[in-house]
Tab-separated table of C-alpha atoms in Angstrom:
chain	number	residue	atom	x	y	z
A	17	MET	CA	-20.203	-13.725	-36.431
A	18	GLU	CA	-21.509	-16.934	-34.894
A	19	TYR	CA	-22.518	-17.222	-31.222
A	20	PHE	CA	-23.069	-20.185	-28.923
A	21	LEU	CA	-25.169	-20.606	-25.797
A	22	PHE	CA	-23.534	-22.711	-23.075
A	23	LYS	CA	-26.050	-23.957	-20.521
A	24	HIS	CA	-25.315	-24.777	-16.867
A	25	ILE	CA	-21.910	-23.144	-16.611
A	26	ASP	CA	-22.050	-24.126	-12.934
A	27	LEU	CA	-21.639	-27.736	-14.097
A	28	VAL	CA	-18.539	-27.077	-16.167
A	29	HIS	CA	-15.847	-29.768	-16.315
A	30	SER	CA	-12.459	-29.730	-18.012
A	31	THR	CA	-10.472	-32.848	-18.828
A	32	ALA	CA	-7.350	-31.328	-20.372
A	33	CYS	CA	-5.457	-28.089	-20.938
A	34	GLY	CA	-2.037	-27.029	-22.138
A	35	CYS	CA	0.205	-24.669	-24.059
A	36	ALA	CA	0.895	-25.826	-27.626
A	37	MET	CA	4.276	-24.900	-29.114
A	38	LEU	CA	4.156	-25.923	-32.774
A	39	ASN	CA	6.899	-26.136	-35.389
A	40	PRO	CA	6.585	-25.209	-39.085
A	41	GLY	CA	4.859	-27.942	-41.071
A	42	TRP	CA	2.326	-28.768	-38.361
A	43	ARG	CA	-1.360	-28.813	-39.252
A	44	HIS	CA	-4.260	-29.444	-36.889
A	45	MET	CA	-5.734	-32.927	-37.226
A	46	THR	CA	-9.298	-33.495	-38.455
A	47	ARG	CA	-11.581	-34.463	-35.590
A	48	ARG	CA	-14.984	-34.074	-34.022
A	49	MET	CA	-15.334	-33.969	-30.252
A	50	ASP	CA	-18.740	-35.290	-29.263
A	51	ASN	CA	-19.096	-33.653	-25.857
A	52	GLU	CA	-16.207	-31.239	-25.304
A	53	THR	CA	-15.677	-27.741	-26.664
A	54	VAL	CA	-12.125	-26.550	-27.277
A	55	LEU	CA	-11.183	-23.000	-26.277
A	56	ILE	CA	-7.976	-21.577	-27.790
A	57	LEU	CA	-6.102	-18.358	-26.974
A	58	GLY	CA	-3.412	-17.386	-29.488
A	59	ILE	CA	0.019	-16.422	-28.187
A	60	LYS	CA	2.443	-16.277	-31.125
A	61	ASN	CA	1.958	-16.118	-34.909
A	62	THR	CA	-1.006	-17.501	-36.834
A	63	ALA	CA	-2.661	-20.844	-37.615
A	64	LEU	CA	-5.873	-21.473	-39.562
A	65	ILE	CA	-8.530	-23.929	-38.383
A	66	GLU	CA	-11.659	-24.765	-40.345
A	67	VAL	CA	-14.911	-25.462	-38.456
A	68	GLU	CA	-17.766	-26.772	-40.595
A	69	GLY	CA	-16.576	-24.703	-43.575
A	70	LYS	CA	-15.803	-21.536	-41.562
A	71	ILE	CA	-12.118	-20.488	-41.360
A	72	LEU	CA	-10.977	-19.321	-37.931
A	73	GLU	CA	-7.642	-17.576	-37.435
A	74	VAL	CA	-5.703	-18.398	-34.282
A	75	LYS	CA	-3.543	-15.361	-33.574
A	76	PRO	CA	-2.152	-13.442	-30.569
A	77	GLY	CA	-4.839	-11.932	-28.363
A	78	ARG	CA	-7.706	-13.777	-30.037
A	79	VAL	CA	-9.927	-16.454	-28.487
A	80	ILE	CA	-11.662	-19.008	-30.702
A	81	LEU	CA	-14.130	-21.790	-29.913
A	82	LEU	CA	-14.283	-25.211	-31.550
A	83	PRO	CA	-17.776	-26.276	-30.392
A	84	ALA	CA	-18.604	-29.826	-29.327
A	85	GLY	CA	-20.217	-31.802	-32.124
A	86	TYR	CA	-18.560	-29.780	-34.902
A	87	ILE	CA	-15.822	-31.148	-37.183
A	88	HIS	CA	-12.659	-29.016	-37.136
A	89	LYS	CA	-9.338	-29.326	-38.952
A	90	GLY	CA	-6.260	-27.398	-39.989
A	91	THR	CA	-6.519	-25.855	-43.447
A	92	GLU	CA	-2.804	-25.877	-44.288
A	93	PRO	CA	0.587	-26.512	-42.626
A	94	ILE	CA	1.942	-23.574	-40.638
A	95	THR	CA	5.003	-21.830	-42.100
A	96	GLU	CA	6.402	-20.424	-38.836
A	97	ALA	CA	6.417	-21.474	-35.187
A	98	VAL	CA	3.007	-21.036	-33.561
A	99	SER	CA	1.988	-21.211	-29.911
A	100	TYR	CA	-1.368	-21.026	-28.170
A	101	TYR	CA	-3.159	-22.036	-24.974
A	102	TRP	CA	-5.897	-24.652	-25.253
A	103	LEU	CA	-8.584	-25.985	-22.950
A	104	HIS	CA	-11.244	-28.709	-23.308
A	105	PHE	CA	-14.461	-28.133	-21.364
A	106	SER	CA	-18.011	-29.445	-21.144
A	107	GLN	CA	-21.106	-29.141	-18.960
A	108	CYS	CA	-22.526	-32.405	-17.651
A	109	VAL	CA	-24.434	-33.951	-14.764
A	110	LYS	CA	-24.710	-37.560	-13.627
A	111	LEU	CA	-28.252	-38.946	-13.849
A	112	GLU	CA	-29.076	-42.576	-13.072
A	113	GLU	CA	-25.431	-43.644	-13.405
A	114	GLU	CA	-25.083	-41.913	-16.780
A	115	LEU	CA	-23.555	-38.572	-17.721
A	116	ARG	CA	-25.881	-36.097	-19.381
A	117	TYR	CA	-24.056	-33.497	-21.475
A	118	TYR	CA	-25.373	-30.038	-22.292
A	119	LEU	CA	-24.014	-29.234	-25.749
A	120	PRO	CA	-23.492	-25.660	-26.960
A	121	LYS	CA	-26.404	-24.260	-28.970
A	122	LYS	CA	-25.814	-21.985	-31.932
A	123	ILE	CA	-27.872	-18.756	-31.757
A	124	THR	CA	-28.297	-15.760	-34.047
A	125	GLU	CA	-26.157	-12.647	-33.785
A	126	LYS	CA	-29.271	-10.537	-33.193
A	127	GLU	CA	-30.283	-12.704	-30.241
A	128	ALA	CA	-26.793	-12.636	-28.756
A	129	LEU	CA	-26.495	-8.859	-29.015
A	130	SER	CA	-29.894	-8.402	-27.394
A	131	TYR	CA	-28.463	-10.066	-24.284
A	132	TYR	CA	-25.133	-8.209	-24.379
A	133	SER	CA	-26.909	-4.860	-24.658
A	134	SER	CA	-28.850	-5.446	-21.426
A	135	PRO	CA	-26.988	-7.094	-18.522
A	136	SER	CA	-30.153	-7.152	-16.377
A	137	TYR	CA	-32.114	-8.913	-19.108
A	138	ALA	CA	-29.275	-11.409	-19.616
A	139	CYS	CA	-29.029	-12.112	-15.889
A	140	GLU	CA	-32.769	-12.697	-15.574
A	141	SER	CA	-33.153	-14.761	-18.749
A	142	LEU	CA	-29.937	-16.781	-18.930
A	143	GLN	CA	-29.360	-17.387	-15.202
A	144	ASP	CA	-26.620	-20.063	-15.131
A	145	SER	CA	-25.946	-19.964	-18.898
A	146	ILE	CA	-23.542	-17.817	-20.919
A	147	ILE	CA	-23.233	-16.743	-24.562
A	148	LEU	CA	-19.835	-16.574	-26.276
A	149	PRO	CA	-18.858	-15.608	-29.824
A	150	GLN	CA	-16.948	-18.190	-31.844
A	151	GLU	CA	-14.031	-15.779	-32.143
A	152	MET	CA	-13.185	-12.672	-30.175
A	153	ASP	CA	-10.255	-10.243	-30.084
A	154	LEU	CA	-9.506	-9.420	-26.461
A	155	SER	CA	-9.058	-5.857	-25.231
A	156	ASN	CA	-6.889	-7.129	-22.362
A	157	ALA	CA	-5.202	-10.351	-23.452
A	158	GLU	CA	-2.886	-10.422	-20.421
A	159	LEU	CA	-5.837	-10.950	-18.087
A	160	PHE	CA	-6.742	-14.159	-19.893
A	161	THR	CA	-3.126	-15.196	-20.377
A	162	ASN	CA	-2.638	-15.015	-16.631
A	163	LEU	CA	-5.837	-16.982	-15.989
A	164	PHE	CA	-4.645	-19.690	-18.360
A	165	ASN	CA	-1.336	-19.825	-16.523
A	166	LYS	CA	-3.101	-20.249	-13.184
A	167	ILE	CA	-5.155	-23.096	-14.656
A	168	LEU	CA	-2.009	-24.784	-15.968
A	169	GLN	CA	-0.258	-24.323	-12.632
A	170	VAL	CA	-3.046	-26.030	-10.712
A	171	ASN	CA	-3.337	-28.811	-13.288
A	172	ASN	CA	0.378	-29.562	-13.075
A	173	LYS	CA	0.698	-29.533	-9.288
A	174	GLN	CA	1.284	-32.833	-7.548
A	175	SER	CA	-1.291	-31.754	-4.974
A	176	TYR	CA	-3.853	-31.270	-7.753
A	177	SER	CA	-7.168	-29.810	-6.564
A	178	SER	CA	-10.052	-30.561	-8.934
A	179	LEU	CA	-12.230	-27.987	-7.158
A	180	VAL	CA	-9.717	-25.159	-7.576
A	181	TYR	CA	-9.114	-26.201	-11.184
A	182	ARG	CA	-12.826	-26.207	-11.999
A	183	ASN	CA	-13.343	-22.839	-10.302
A	184	LEU	CA	-10.548	-21.307	-12.379
A	185	VAL	CA	-12.031	-22.719	-15.593
A	186	GLN	CA	-15.407	-21.232	-14.626
A	187	LYS	CA	-13.720	-17.905	-13.899
A	188	LEU	CA	-12.044	-17.938	-17.319
A	189	LEU	CA	-15.356	-18.551	-19.086
A	190	LEU	CA	-17.183	-15.933	-17.022
A	191	GLU	CA	-14.447	-13.358	-17.693
A	192	LEU	CA	-14.825	-14.026	-21.421
A	193	TYR	CA	-18.576	-13.555	-21.027
A	194	GLY	CA	-17.956	-10.295	-19.187
A	195	GLU	CA	-15.633	-9.146	-21.967
A	196	CYS	CA	-18.551	-9.438	-24.394
A	197	PHE	CA	-20.653	-7.095	-22.241
A	198	ARG	CA	-17.797	-4.591	-21.867
A	199	THR	CA	-17.212	-4.527	-25.618
A	200	GLU	CA	-20.899	-4.085	-26.411
A	201	HIS	CA	-21.256	-1.409	-23.703
A	202	ILE	CA	-18.470	0.713	-25.164
A	203	GLU	CA	-19.664	0.237	-28.760
A	204	GLN	CA	-23.223	1.244	-27.891
A	205	LYS	CA	-22.213	4.521	-26.331
A	206	GLY	CA	-20.971	5.832	-29.675
A	207	THR	CA	-20.203	9.247	-28.164
A	208	ALA	CA	-17.273	11.611	-27.798
A	209	ALA	CA	-16.759	10.155	-24.324
A	210	GLN	CA	-16.363	6.670	-25.783
A	211	ALA	CA	-13.811	7.965	-28.293
A	212	LEU	CA	-11.934	9.676	-25.471
A	213	VAL	CA	-11.812	6.489	-23.381
A	214	HIS	CA	-10.577	4.594	-26.432
A	215	LYS	CA	-7.779	7.140	-26.903
A	216	ALA	CA	-6.882	6.836	-23.217
A	217	LEU	CA	-6.696	3.035	-23.471
A	218	LEU	CA	-4.333	3.241	-26.437
A	219	MET	CA	-2.243	5.845	-24.671
A	220	ILE	CA	-2.010	3.724	-21.523
A	221	GLU	CA	-0.578	0.823	-23.548
A	222	ASP	CA	2.126	3.138	-24.904
A	223	GLU	CA	2.934	4.592	-21.490
A	224	LEU	CA	3.062	1.519	-19.226
A	225	SER	CA	6.812	1.986	-18.691
A	226	ASN	CA	6.448	5.699	-17.879
A	227	THR	CA	6.690	6.167	-14.104
A	228	ASN	CA	5.135	9.640	-14.469
A	229	ALA	CA	1.926	8.297	-16.015
A	230	SER	CA	-1.158	9.272	-13.988
A	231	VAL	CA	-4.743	10.404	-14.513
A	232	LYS	CA	-3.558	14.025	-14.734
A	233	TYR	CA	-0.788	13.073	-17.150
A	234	PHE	CA	-3.253	11.447	-19.561
A	235	ALA	CA	-5.831	14.213	-19.079
A	236	ASP	CA	-3.230	16.869	-19.962
A	237	ARG	CA	-2.222	14.984	-23.100
A	238	LEU	CA	-5.862	14.627	-24.113
A	239	SER	CA	-6.619	18.257	-23.224
A	240	VAL	CA	-9.460	17.437	-20.832
A	241	ASN	CA	-10.156	17.854	-17.126
A	242	ALA	CA	-8.645	15.063	-14.994
A	243	ASP	CA	-11.817	14.541	-12.954
A	244	TYR	CA	-13.880	14.266	-16.138
A	245	LEU	CA	-11.488	11.731	-17.684
A	246	GLY	CA	-11.472	9.689	-14.489
A	247	ARG	CA	-15.276	9.700	-14.332
A	248	ILE	CA	-15.955	8.635	-17.935
A	249	PHE	CA	-13.173	6.038	-17.812
A	250	LYS	CA	-14.652	4.380	-14.747
A	251	ASP	CA	-18.127	4.532	-16.254
A	252	ALA	CA	-16.940	2.752	-19.399
A	253	MET	CA	-14.492	0.265	-17.851
A	254	ASN	CA	-16.008	-0.292	-14.374
A	255	VAL	CA	-12.614	0.410	-12.808
A	256	SER	CA	-10.674	3.622	-12.172
A	257	LEU	CA	-8.002	4.665	-14.638
A	258	TRP	CA	-5.297	4.348	-11.978
A	259	GLN	CA	-6.423	0.850	-11.014
A	260	TYR	CA	-6.521	-0.147	-14.674
A	261	LEU	CA	-3.016	1.258	-15.230
A	262	SER	CA	-1.642	-0.571	-12.165
A	263	LYS	CA	-3.249	-3.849	-13.193
A	264	ARG	CA	-1.936	-3.566	-16.756
A	265	ARG	CA	1.568	-2.954	-15.405
A	266	VAL	CA	1.316	-6.062	-13.234
A	267	GLU	CA	0.008	-8.096	-16.180
A	268	LEU	CA	2.885	-6.849	-18.337
A	269	SER	CA	5.385	-7.751	-15.627
A	270	CYS	CA	3.831	-11.238	-15.387
A	271	SER	CA	4.480	-11.745	-19.093
A	272	ARG	CA	8.077	-10.551	-18.720
A	273	LEU	CA	8.659	-12.833	-15.743
A	274	ARG	CA	7.348	-15.832	-17.695
A	275	GLU	CA	8.859	-15.121	-21.066
A	276	THR	CA	12.229	-13.448	-20.387
A	277	SER	CA	15.238	-13.956	-18.142
A	278	ASP	CA	15.438	-10.235	-17.291
A	279	SER	CA	16.189	-9.390	-13.676
A	280	ILE	CA	13.321	-8.410	-11.401
A	281	GLU	CA	14.861	-4.940	-11.060
A	282	LYS	CA	14.856	-4.455	-14.843
A	283	ILE	CA	11.274	-5.696	-15.151
A	284	CYS	CA	10.259	-3.337	-12.331
A	285	ALA	CA	11.722	-0.369	-14.215
A	286	ASP	CA	10.512	-1.453	-17.669
A	287	CYS	CA	6.936	-1.850	-16.418
A	288	GLY	CA	6.707	1.675	-14.988
A	289	PHE	CA	6.897	1.055	-11.242
A	290	GLY	CA	8.460	3.940	-9.335
A	291	SER	CA	10.199	1.729	-6.802
A	292	ARG	CA	10.879	-1.898	-5.952
A	293	ARG	CA	8.526	-1.595	-2.959
A	294	GLN	CA	5.681	-0.302	-5.140
A	295	PHE	CA	6.305	-3.138	-7.599
A	296	TYR	CA	6.181	-5.804	-4.881
A	297	ASP	CA	3.093	-4.315	-3.228
A	298	GLU	CA	1.100	-3.985	-6.470
A	299	PHE	CA	2.270	-7.355	-7.788
A	300	LYS	CA	1.291	-9.203	-4.626
A	301	LYS	CA	-2.062	-7.402	-4.454
A	302	TYR	CA	-3.055	-8.714	-7.891
A	303	THR	CA	-1.320	-12.110	-7.943
A	304	GLY	CA	-0.991	-13.067	-4.275
A	305	LYS	CA	2.704	-13.837	-4.860
A	306	THR	CA	6.063	-12.098	-4.989
A	307	PRO	CA	7.630	-11.703	-8.460
A	308	ALA	CA	10.274	-14.343	-7.690
A	309	VAL	CA	7.725	-16.916	-6.535
A	310	TYR	CA	5.517	-16.188	-9.561
A	311	ARG	CA	8.459	-16.724	-11.935
A	312	SER	CA	9.334	-20.000	-10.245
A	313	ASP	CA	5.743	-21.282	-10.262
A	314	THR	CA	5.104	-20.518	-13.935
A	315	ALA	CA	8.302	-21.978	-15.373
A	316	TYR	CA	7.814	-24.799	-17.913
A	317	ILE	CA	4.199	-25.716	-17.216
A	318	GLY	CA	1.682	-27.391	-19.480
A	319	VAL	CA	3.811	-27.318	-22.630
A	320	ASN	CA	2.974	-29.458	-25.668
A	321	SER	CA	5.647	-29.261	-28.355
A	322	LEU	CA	5.182	-30.592	-31.882
């Protein structure tokens, strides 16, 4: 695994973003971006991109980085329709009428993991910098899908706000950075508790549509005490199991609102909400919008079709 250090994340800028919808036969062009890194989040099917001899696989739920200064290209034409989100970003500051760019620096895996294993050490040493792997499978792809959609919404508004746009891009990068710490934290535990949390996470994904799902429900199925499960889950995930379940249901409903024409009532039921009122309350708490407004705002934004 290759890792890159991005300095001065507080100076991040983004010039372009979008959602690529690609037809069979397409292959990524060969190019080298001098100052901008490309971040890609796979949505549907698979495409292969080569970066300086290393093959990266764009696929659903995976983030890949095409670092500034590196040549990248498609290895072969795609055989089925592929879609993914993409974002160009850089860190720069204006000095004496010229822009100074801070390019990503490749670091060793050992060095990267030393930071991920100690958040306090990373905070003290890195300050306004972050470290990201060149490719990463996300444990909660909907979180990042929704962030990308917010970025595209702002970018496509007539009343475009560069400040809001930049803040959302920073949030996306910082959430990815946080995902690295969460992954390393769970892997380091290597205990029965970690295995139990992992089982609970898989079970939650299978039970999102079950209105009876609760901490006690999962604890009974796992044959453990509910208080114990709640405690170790929060310790591992930094959020309560119930909050995680509610957020995942909202994220699932966001995907359904964007990608299907199902009625709001059907989406409410399919995503495990006990009532329309509960659905509206939870949805607005996490998104700041009603389901109908969210569906309207996210229709046909930032699409590049080839």
